Structure formats: structure tokens, C-alpha cells
mmCIF file of N, CA and C in Angstrom:
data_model
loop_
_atom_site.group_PDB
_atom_site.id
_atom_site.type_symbol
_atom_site.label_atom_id
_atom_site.label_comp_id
_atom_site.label_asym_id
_atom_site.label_seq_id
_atom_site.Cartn_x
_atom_site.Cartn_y
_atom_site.Cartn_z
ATOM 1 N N UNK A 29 -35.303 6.064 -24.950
ATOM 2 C CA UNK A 29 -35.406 5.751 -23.529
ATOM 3 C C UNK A 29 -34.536 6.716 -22.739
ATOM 4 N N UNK A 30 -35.080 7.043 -21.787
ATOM 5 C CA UNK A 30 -34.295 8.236 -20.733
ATOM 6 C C UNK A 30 -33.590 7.290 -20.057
ATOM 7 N N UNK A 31 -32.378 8.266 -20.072
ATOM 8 C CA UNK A 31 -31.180 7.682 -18.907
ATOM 9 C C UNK A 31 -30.357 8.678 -17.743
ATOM 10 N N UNK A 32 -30.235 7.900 -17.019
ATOM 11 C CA UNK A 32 -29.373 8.710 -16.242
ATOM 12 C C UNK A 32 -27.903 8.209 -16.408
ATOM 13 N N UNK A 33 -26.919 9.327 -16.104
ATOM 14 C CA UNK A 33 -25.474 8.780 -16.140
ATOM 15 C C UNK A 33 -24.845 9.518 -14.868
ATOM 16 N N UNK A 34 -24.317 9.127 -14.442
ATOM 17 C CA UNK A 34 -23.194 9.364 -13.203
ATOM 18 C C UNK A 34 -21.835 9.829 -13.942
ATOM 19 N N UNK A 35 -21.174 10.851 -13.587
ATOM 20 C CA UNK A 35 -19.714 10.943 -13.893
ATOM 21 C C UNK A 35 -19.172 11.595 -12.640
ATOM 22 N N UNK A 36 -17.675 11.588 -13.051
ATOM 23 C CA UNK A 36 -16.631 12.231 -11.818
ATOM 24 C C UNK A 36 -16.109 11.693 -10.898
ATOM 25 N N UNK A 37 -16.572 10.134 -10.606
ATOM 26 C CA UNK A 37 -15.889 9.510 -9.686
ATOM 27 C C UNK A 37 -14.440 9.284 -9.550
ATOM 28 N N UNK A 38 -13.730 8.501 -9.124
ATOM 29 C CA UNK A 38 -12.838 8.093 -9.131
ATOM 30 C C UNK A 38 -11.997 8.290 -7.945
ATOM 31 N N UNK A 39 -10.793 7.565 -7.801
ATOM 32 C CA UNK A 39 -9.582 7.830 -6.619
ATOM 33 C C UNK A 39 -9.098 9.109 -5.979
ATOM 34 N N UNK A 40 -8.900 9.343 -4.703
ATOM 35 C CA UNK A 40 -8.962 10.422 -4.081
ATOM 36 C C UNK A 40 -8.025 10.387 -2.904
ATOM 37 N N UNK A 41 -7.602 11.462 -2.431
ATOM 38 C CA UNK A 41 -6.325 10.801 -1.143
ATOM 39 C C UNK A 41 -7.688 11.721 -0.036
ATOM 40 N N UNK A 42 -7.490 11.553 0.522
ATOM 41 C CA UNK A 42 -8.447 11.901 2.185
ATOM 42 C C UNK A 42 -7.944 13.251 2.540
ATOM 43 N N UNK A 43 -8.770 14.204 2.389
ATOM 44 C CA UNK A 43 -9.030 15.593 2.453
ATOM 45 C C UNK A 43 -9.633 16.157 1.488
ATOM 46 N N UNK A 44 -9.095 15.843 0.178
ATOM 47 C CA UNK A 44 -9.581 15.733 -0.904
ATOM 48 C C UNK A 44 -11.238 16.425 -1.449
ATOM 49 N N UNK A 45 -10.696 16.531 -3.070
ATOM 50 C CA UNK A 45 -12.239 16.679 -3.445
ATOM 51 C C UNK A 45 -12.637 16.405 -4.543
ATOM 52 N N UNK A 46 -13.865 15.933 -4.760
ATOM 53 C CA UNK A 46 -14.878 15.192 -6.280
ATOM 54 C C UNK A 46 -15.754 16.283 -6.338
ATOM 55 N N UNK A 47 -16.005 16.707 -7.711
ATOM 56 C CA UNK A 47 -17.362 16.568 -8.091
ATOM 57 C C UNK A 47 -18.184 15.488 -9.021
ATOM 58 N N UNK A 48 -19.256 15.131 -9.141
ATOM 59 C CA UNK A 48 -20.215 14.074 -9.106
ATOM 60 C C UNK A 48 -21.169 14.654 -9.857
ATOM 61 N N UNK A 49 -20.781 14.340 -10.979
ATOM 62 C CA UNK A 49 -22.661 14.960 -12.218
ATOM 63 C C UNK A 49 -23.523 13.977 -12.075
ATOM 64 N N UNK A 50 -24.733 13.745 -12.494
ATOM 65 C CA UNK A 50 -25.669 12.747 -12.803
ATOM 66 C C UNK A 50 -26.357 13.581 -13.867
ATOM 67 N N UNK A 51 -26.348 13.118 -15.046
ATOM 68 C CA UNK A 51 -27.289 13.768 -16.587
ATOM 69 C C UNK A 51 -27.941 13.298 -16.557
ATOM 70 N N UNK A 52 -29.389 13.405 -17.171
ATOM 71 C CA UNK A 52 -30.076 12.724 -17.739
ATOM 72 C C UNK A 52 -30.435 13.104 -19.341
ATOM 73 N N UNK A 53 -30.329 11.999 -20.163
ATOM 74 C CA UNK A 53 -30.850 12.360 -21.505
ATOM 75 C C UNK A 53 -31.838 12.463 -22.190
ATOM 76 N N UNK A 54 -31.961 13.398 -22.759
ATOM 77 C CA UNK A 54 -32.970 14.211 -23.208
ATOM 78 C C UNK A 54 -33.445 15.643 -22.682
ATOM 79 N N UNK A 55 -33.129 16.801 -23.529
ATOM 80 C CA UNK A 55 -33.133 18.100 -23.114
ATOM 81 C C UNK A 55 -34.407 18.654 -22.990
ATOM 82 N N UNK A 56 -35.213 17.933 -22.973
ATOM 83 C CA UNK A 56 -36.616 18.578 -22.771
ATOM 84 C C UNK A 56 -37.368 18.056 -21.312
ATOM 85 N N UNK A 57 -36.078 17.821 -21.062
ATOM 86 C CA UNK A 57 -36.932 17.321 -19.295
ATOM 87 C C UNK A 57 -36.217 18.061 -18.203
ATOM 88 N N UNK A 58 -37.230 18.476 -17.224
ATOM 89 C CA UNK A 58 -36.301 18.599 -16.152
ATOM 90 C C UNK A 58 -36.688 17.868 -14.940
ATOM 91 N N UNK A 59 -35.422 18.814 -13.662
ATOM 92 C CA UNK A 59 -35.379 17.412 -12.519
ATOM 93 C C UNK A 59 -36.476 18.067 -11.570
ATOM 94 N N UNK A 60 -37.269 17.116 -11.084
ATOM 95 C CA UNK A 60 -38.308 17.568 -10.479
ATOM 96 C C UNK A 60 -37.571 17.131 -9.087
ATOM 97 N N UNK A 61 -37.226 16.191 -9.036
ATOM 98 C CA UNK A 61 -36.296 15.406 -7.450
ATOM 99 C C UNK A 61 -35.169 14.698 -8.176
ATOM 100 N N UNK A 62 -34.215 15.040 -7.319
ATOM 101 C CA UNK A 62 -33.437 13.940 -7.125
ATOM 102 C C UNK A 62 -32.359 13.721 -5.947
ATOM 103 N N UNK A 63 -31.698 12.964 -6.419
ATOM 104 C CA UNK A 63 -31.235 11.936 -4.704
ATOM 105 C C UNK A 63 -30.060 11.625 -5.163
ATOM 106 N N UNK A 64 -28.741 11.435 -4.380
ATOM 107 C CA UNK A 64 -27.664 10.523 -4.173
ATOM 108 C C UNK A 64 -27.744 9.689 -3.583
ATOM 109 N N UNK A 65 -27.429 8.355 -3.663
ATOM 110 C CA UNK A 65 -27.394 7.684 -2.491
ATOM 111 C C UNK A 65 -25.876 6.911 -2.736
ATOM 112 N N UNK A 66 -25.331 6.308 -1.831
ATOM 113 C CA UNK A 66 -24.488 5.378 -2.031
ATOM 114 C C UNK A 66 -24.075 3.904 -1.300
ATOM 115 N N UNK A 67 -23.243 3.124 -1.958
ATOM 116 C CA UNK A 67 -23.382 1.920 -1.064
ATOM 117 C C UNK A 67 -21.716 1.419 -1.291
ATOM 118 N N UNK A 68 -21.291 1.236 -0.068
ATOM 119 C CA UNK A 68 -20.058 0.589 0.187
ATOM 120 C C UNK A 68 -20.053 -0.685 0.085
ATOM 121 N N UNK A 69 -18.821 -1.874 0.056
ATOM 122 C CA UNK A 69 -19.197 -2.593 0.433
ATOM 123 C C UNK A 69 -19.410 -3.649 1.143
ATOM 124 N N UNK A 70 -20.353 -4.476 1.607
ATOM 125 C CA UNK A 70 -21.047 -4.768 2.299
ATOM 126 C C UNK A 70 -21.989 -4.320 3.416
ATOM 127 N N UNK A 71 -22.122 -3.055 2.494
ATOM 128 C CA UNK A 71 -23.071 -2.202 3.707
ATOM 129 C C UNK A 71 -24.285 -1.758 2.743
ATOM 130 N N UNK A 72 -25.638 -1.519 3.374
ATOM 131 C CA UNK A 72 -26.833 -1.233 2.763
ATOM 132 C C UNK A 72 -26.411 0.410 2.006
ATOM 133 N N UNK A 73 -27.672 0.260 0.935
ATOM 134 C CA UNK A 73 -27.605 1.685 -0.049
ATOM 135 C C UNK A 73 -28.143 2.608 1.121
ATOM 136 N N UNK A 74 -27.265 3.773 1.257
ATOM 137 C CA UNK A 74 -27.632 4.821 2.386
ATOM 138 C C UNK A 74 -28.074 6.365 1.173
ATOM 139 N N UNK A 75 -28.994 6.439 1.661
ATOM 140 C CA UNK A 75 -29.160 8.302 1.038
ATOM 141 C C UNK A 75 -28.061 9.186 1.378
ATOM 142 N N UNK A 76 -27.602 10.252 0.437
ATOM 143 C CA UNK A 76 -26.328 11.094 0.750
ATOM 144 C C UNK A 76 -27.420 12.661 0.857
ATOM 145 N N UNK A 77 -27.994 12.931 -0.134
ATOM 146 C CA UNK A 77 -28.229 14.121 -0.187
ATOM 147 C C UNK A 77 -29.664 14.120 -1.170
ATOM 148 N N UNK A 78 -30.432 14.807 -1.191
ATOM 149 C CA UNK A 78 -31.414 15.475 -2.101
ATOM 150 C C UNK A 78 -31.896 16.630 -2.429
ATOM 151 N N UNK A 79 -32.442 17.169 -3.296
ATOM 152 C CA UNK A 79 -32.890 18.056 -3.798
ATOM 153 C C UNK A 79 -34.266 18.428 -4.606
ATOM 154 N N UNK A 80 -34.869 19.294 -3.941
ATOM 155 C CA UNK A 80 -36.488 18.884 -4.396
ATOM 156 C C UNK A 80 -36.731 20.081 -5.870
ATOM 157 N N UNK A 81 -37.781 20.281 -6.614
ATOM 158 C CA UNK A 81 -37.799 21.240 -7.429
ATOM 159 C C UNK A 81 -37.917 22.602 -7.285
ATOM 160 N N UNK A 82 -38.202 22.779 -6.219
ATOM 161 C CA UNK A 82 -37.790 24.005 -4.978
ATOM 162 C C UNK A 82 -36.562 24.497 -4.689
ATOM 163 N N UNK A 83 -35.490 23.762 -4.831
ATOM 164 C CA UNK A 83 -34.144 23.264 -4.866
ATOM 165 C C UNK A 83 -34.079 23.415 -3.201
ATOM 166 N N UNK A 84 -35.126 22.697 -2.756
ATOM 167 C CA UNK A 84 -34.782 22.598 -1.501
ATOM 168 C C UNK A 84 -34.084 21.099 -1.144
ATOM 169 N N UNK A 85 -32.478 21.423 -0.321
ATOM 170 C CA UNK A 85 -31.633 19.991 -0.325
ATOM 171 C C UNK A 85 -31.593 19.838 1.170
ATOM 172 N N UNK A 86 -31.890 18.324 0.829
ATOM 173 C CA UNK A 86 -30.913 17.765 2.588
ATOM 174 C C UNK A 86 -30.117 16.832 2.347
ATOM 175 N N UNK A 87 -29.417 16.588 3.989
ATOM 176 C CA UNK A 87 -27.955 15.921 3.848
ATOM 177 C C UNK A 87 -27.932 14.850 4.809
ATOM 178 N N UNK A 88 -27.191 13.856 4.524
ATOM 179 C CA UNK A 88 -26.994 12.706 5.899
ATOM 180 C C UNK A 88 -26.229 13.488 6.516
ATOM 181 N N UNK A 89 -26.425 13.158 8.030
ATOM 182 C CA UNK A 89 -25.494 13.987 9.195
ATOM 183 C C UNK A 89 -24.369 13.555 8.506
ATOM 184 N N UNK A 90 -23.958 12.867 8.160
ATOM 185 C CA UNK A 90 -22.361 11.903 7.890
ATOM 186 C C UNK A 90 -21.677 13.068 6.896
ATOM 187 N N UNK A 91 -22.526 13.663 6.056
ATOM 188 C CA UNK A 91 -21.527 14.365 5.070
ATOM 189 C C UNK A 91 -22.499 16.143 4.742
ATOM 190 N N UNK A 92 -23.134 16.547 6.087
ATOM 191 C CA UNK A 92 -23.696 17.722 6.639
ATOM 192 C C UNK A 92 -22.017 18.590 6.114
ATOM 193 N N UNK A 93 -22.499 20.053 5.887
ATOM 194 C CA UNK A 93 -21.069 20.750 5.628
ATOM 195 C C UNK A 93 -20.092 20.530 4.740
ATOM 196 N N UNK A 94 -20.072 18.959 4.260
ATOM 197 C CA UNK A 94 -18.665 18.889 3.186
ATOM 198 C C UNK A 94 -19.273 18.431 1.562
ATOM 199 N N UNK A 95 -20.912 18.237 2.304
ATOM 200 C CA UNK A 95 -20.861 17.768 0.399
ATOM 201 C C UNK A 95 -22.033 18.816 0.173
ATOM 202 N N UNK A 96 -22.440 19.267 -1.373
ATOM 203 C CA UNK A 96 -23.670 20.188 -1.804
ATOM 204 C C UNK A 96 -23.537 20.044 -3.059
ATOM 205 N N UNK A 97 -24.935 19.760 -2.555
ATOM 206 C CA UNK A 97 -25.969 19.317 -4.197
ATOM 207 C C UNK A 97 -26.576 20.670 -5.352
ATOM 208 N N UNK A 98 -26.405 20.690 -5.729
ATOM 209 C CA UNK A 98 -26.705 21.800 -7.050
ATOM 210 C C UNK A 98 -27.716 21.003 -7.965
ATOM 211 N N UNK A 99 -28.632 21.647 -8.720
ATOM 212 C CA UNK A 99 -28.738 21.370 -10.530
ATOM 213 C C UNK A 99 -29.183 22.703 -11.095
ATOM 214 N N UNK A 100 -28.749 21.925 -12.430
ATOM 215 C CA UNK A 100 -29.172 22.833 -13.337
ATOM 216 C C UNK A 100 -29.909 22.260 -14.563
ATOM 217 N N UNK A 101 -31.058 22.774 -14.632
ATOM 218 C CA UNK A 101 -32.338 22.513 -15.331
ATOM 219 C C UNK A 101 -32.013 22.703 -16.600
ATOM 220 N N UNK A 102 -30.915 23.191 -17.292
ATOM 221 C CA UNK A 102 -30.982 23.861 -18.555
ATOM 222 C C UNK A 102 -30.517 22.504 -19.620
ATOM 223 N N UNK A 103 -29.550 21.800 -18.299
ATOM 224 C CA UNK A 103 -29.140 20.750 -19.270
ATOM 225 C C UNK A 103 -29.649 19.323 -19.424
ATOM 226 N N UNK A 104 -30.354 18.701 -18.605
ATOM 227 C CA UNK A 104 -30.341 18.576 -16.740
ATOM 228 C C UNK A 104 -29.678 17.917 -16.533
ATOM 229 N N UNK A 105 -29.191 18.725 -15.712
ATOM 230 C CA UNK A 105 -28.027 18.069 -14.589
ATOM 231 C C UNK A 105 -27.832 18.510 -13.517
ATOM 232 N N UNK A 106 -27.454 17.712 -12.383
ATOM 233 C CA UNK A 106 -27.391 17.679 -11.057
ATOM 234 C C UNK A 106 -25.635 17.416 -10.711
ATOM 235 N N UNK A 107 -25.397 18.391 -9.489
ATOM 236 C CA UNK A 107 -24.050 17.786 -8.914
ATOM 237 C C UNK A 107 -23.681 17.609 -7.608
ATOM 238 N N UNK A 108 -22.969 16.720 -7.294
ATOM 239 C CA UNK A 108 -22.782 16.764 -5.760
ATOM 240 C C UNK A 108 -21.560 16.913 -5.684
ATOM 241 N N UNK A 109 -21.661 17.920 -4.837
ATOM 242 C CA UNK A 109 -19.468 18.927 -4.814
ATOM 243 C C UNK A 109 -19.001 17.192 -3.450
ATOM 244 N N UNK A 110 -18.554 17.063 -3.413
ATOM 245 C CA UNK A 110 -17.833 16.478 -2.274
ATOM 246 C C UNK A 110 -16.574 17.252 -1.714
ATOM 247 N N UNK A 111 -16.197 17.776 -0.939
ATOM 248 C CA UNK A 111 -15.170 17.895 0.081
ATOM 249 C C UNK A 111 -14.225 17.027 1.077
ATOM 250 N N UNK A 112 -13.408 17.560 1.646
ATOM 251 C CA UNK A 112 -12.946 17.256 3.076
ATOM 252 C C UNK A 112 -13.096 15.313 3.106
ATOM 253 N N UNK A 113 -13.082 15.071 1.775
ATOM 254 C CA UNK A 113 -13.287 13.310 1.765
ATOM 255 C C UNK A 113 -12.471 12.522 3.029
ATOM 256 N N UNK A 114 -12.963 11.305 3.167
ATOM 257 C CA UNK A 114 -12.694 10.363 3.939
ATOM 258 C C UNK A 114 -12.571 9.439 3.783
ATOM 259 N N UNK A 115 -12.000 8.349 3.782
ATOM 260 C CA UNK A 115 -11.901 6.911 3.458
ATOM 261 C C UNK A 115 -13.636 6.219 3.579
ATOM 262 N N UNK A 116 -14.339 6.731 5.085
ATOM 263 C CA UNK A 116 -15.631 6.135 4.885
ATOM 264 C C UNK A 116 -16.631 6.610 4.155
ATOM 265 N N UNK A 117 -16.415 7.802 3.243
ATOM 266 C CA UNK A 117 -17.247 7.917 1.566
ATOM 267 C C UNK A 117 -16.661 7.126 0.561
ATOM 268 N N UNK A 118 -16.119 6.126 0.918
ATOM 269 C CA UNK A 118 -15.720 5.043 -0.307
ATOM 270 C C UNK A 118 -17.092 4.820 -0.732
ATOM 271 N N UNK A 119 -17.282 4.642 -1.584
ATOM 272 C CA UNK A 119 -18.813 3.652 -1.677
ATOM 273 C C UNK A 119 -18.964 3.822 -3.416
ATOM 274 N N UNK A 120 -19.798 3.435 -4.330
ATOM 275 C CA UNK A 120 -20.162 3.346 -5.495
ATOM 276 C C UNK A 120 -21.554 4.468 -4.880
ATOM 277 N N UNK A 121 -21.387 5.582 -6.117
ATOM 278 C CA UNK A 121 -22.348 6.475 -5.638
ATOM 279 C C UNK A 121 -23.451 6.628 -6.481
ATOM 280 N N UNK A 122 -24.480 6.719 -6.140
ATOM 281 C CA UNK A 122 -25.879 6.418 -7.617
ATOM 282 C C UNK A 122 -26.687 7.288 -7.690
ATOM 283 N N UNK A 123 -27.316 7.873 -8.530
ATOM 284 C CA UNK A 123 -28.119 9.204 -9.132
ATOM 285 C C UNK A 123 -29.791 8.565 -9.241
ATOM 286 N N UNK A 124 -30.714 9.212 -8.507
ATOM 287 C CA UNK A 124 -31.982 8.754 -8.388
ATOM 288 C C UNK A 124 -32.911 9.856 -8.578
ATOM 289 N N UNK A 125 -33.291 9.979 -9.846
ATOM 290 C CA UNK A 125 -34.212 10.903 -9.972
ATOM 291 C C UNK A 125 -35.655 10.885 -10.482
ATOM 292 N N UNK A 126 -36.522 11.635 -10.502
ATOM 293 C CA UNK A 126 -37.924 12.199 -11.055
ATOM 294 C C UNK A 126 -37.883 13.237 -11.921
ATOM 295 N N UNK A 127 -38.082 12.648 -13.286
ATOM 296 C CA UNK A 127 -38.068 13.679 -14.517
ATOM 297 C C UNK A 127 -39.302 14.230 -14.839
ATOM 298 N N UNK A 128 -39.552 15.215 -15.436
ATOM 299 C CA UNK A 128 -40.942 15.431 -15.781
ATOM 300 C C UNK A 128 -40.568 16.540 -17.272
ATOM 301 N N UNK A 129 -41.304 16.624 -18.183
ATOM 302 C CA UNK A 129 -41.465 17.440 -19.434
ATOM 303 C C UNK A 129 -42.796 17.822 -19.295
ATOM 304 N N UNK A 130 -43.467 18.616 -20.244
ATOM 305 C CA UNK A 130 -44.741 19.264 -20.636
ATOM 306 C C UNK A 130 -45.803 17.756 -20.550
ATOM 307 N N UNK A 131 -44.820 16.993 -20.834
ATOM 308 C CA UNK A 131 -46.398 15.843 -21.176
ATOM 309 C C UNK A 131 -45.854 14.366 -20.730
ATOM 310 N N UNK A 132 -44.877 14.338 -20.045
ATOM 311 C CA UNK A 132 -44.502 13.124 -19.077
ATOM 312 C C UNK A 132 -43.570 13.080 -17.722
ATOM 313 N N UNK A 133 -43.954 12.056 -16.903
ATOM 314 C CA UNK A 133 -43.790 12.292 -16.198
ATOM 315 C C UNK A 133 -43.284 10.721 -15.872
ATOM 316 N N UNK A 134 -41.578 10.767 -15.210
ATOM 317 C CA UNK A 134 -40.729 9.457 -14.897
ATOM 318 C C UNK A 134 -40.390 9.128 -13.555
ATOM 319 N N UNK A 135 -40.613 8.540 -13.064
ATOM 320 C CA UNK A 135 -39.978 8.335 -11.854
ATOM 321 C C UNK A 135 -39.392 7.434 -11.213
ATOM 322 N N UNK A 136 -38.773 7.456 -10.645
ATOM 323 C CA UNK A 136 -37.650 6.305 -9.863
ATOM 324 C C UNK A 136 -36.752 5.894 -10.820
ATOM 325 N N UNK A 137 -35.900 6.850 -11.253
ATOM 326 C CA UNK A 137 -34.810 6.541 -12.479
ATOM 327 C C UNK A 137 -33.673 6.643 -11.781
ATOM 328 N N UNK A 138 -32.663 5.407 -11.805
ATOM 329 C CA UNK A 138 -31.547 5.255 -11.760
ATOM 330 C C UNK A 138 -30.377 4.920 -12.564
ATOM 331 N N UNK A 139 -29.218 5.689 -12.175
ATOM 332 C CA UNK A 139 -28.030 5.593 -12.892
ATOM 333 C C UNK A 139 -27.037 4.367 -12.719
ATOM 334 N N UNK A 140 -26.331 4.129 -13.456
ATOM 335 C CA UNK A 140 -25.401 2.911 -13.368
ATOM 336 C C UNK A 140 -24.379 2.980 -11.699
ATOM 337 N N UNK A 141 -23.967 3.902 -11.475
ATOM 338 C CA UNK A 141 -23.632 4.481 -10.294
ATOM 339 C C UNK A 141 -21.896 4.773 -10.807
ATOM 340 N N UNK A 142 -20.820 5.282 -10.136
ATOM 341 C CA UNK A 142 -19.679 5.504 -10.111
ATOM 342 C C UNK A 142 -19.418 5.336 -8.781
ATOM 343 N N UNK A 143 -18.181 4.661 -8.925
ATOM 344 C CA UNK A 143 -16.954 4.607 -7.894
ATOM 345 C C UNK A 143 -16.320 5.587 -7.417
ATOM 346 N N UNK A 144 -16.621 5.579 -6.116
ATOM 347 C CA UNK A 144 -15.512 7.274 -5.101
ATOM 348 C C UNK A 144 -14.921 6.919 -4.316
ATOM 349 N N UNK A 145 -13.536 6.356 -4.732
ATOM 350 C CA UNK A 145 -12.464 5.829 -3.634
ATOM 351 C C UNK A 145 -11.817 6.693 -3.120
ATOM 352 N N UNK A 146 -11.885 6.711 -1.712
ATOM 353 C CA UNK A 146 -10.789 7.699 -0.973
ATOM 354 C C UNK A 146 -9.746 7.249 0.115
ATOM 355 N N UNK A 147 -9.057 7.247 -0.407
ATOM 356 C CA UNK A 147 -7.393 6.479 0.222
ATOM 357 C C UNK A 147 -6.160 6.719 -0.003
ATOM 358 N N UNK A 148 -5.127 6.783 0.907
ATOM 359 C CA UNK A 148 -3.717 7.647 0.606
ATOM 360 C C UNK A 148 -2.987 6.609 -0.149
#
């Protein structure tokens, strides 16, 4: 069974910076899309960033300039650099992707998510 995993989260003082992998297992696939999203809490799951197989990415105005999404197909894996953090990117952050190989094709796969606390 394919999975996705999230790593890199964790505690951060405000200016700060994360990077954010999301793998997926099994080396014979790559990322056709995928997505960050995250959710604080008591607030709805918001989209952060995406990336299409084009590697064409977009960004919520909220984190335009400080965060960028990368992957790399070889392993697959995807990353989101974070920057210039803030207390309001606290949130549990989650990896949403579309896999595809020679002869399948997955979609709407999500990761367990990781925690990105940012606070002095």
C-alpha cells in the first residue's frame, strides 16, 4: 500500500525556518500533483501551496515569498522550504498528493500530517 509521510516539523522561534518533506513509498511512482495544506486549531484545513507535474506552484497570499515548494521525482519527494515563520503558521501541516507509475494511477493521498509550532 502507498503512503505518504510528512517529516521536518517541529518547534520554531518566529523568524525562523523549516523544511517540510512529504515521501511517498514506493520508487516507481512519481508526483503528478501535490498540495500542502494545513490546519490550526480550531480553524478549517486551508491550502498552503501546490505544485503541478509541470512543476508549476502556487501559494496562499498568507505565505506568498516566504514558503517554496520543490520535488523531486527521483525519490519522490516533495518539499516545502518555510521561512520568515510566524506564530500564525502554527498549524499541523499535511501532504496531499496524485501518484501515477507506468500502469497506475492514485489519487487523493494523504499523509498523517506534522506539527509546525512557531513561538519564542
Amino acid at each position: 500500500q502507498v503512503q505518504l509521510v510528512e517529516s521536518g516539523g517541529g518547534l520554531v522561534q518566529p523568524g525562523g525556518s523549516l523544511r517540510l518533506s512529504c515521501s511517498a513509498s514506493g520508487s516507481i511512482f512519481t508526483i503528478n500533483f501535490l498540495a500542502w495544506y494545513r490546519q490550526a486549531p480550531g480553524k478549517q484545513r486551508e491550502l498552503v501551496a501546490s505544485i503541478t507535474r509541470s512543476d508549476n506552484t502556487n501559494y496562499a497570499d498568507s505565505v506568498k515569498g516566504r514558503f517554496t515548494l520543490s520535488r523531486d521525482n527521483a525519490k519522490p519527494t516533495a518539499y516545502l522550504q518555510m521561512s520568515s515563520l510566524k506564530p500564525e503558521d502554527t498549524a499541523v501541516y499535511y501532504c496531499n498528493a496524485d501518484l501515477r507509475s507506468s500502469t497506475v494511477y492514485l489519487r487523493n493521498l494523504w499523509g498523517p500530517g506534522t506539527q509546525v509550532t512557531v513561538s519564542s
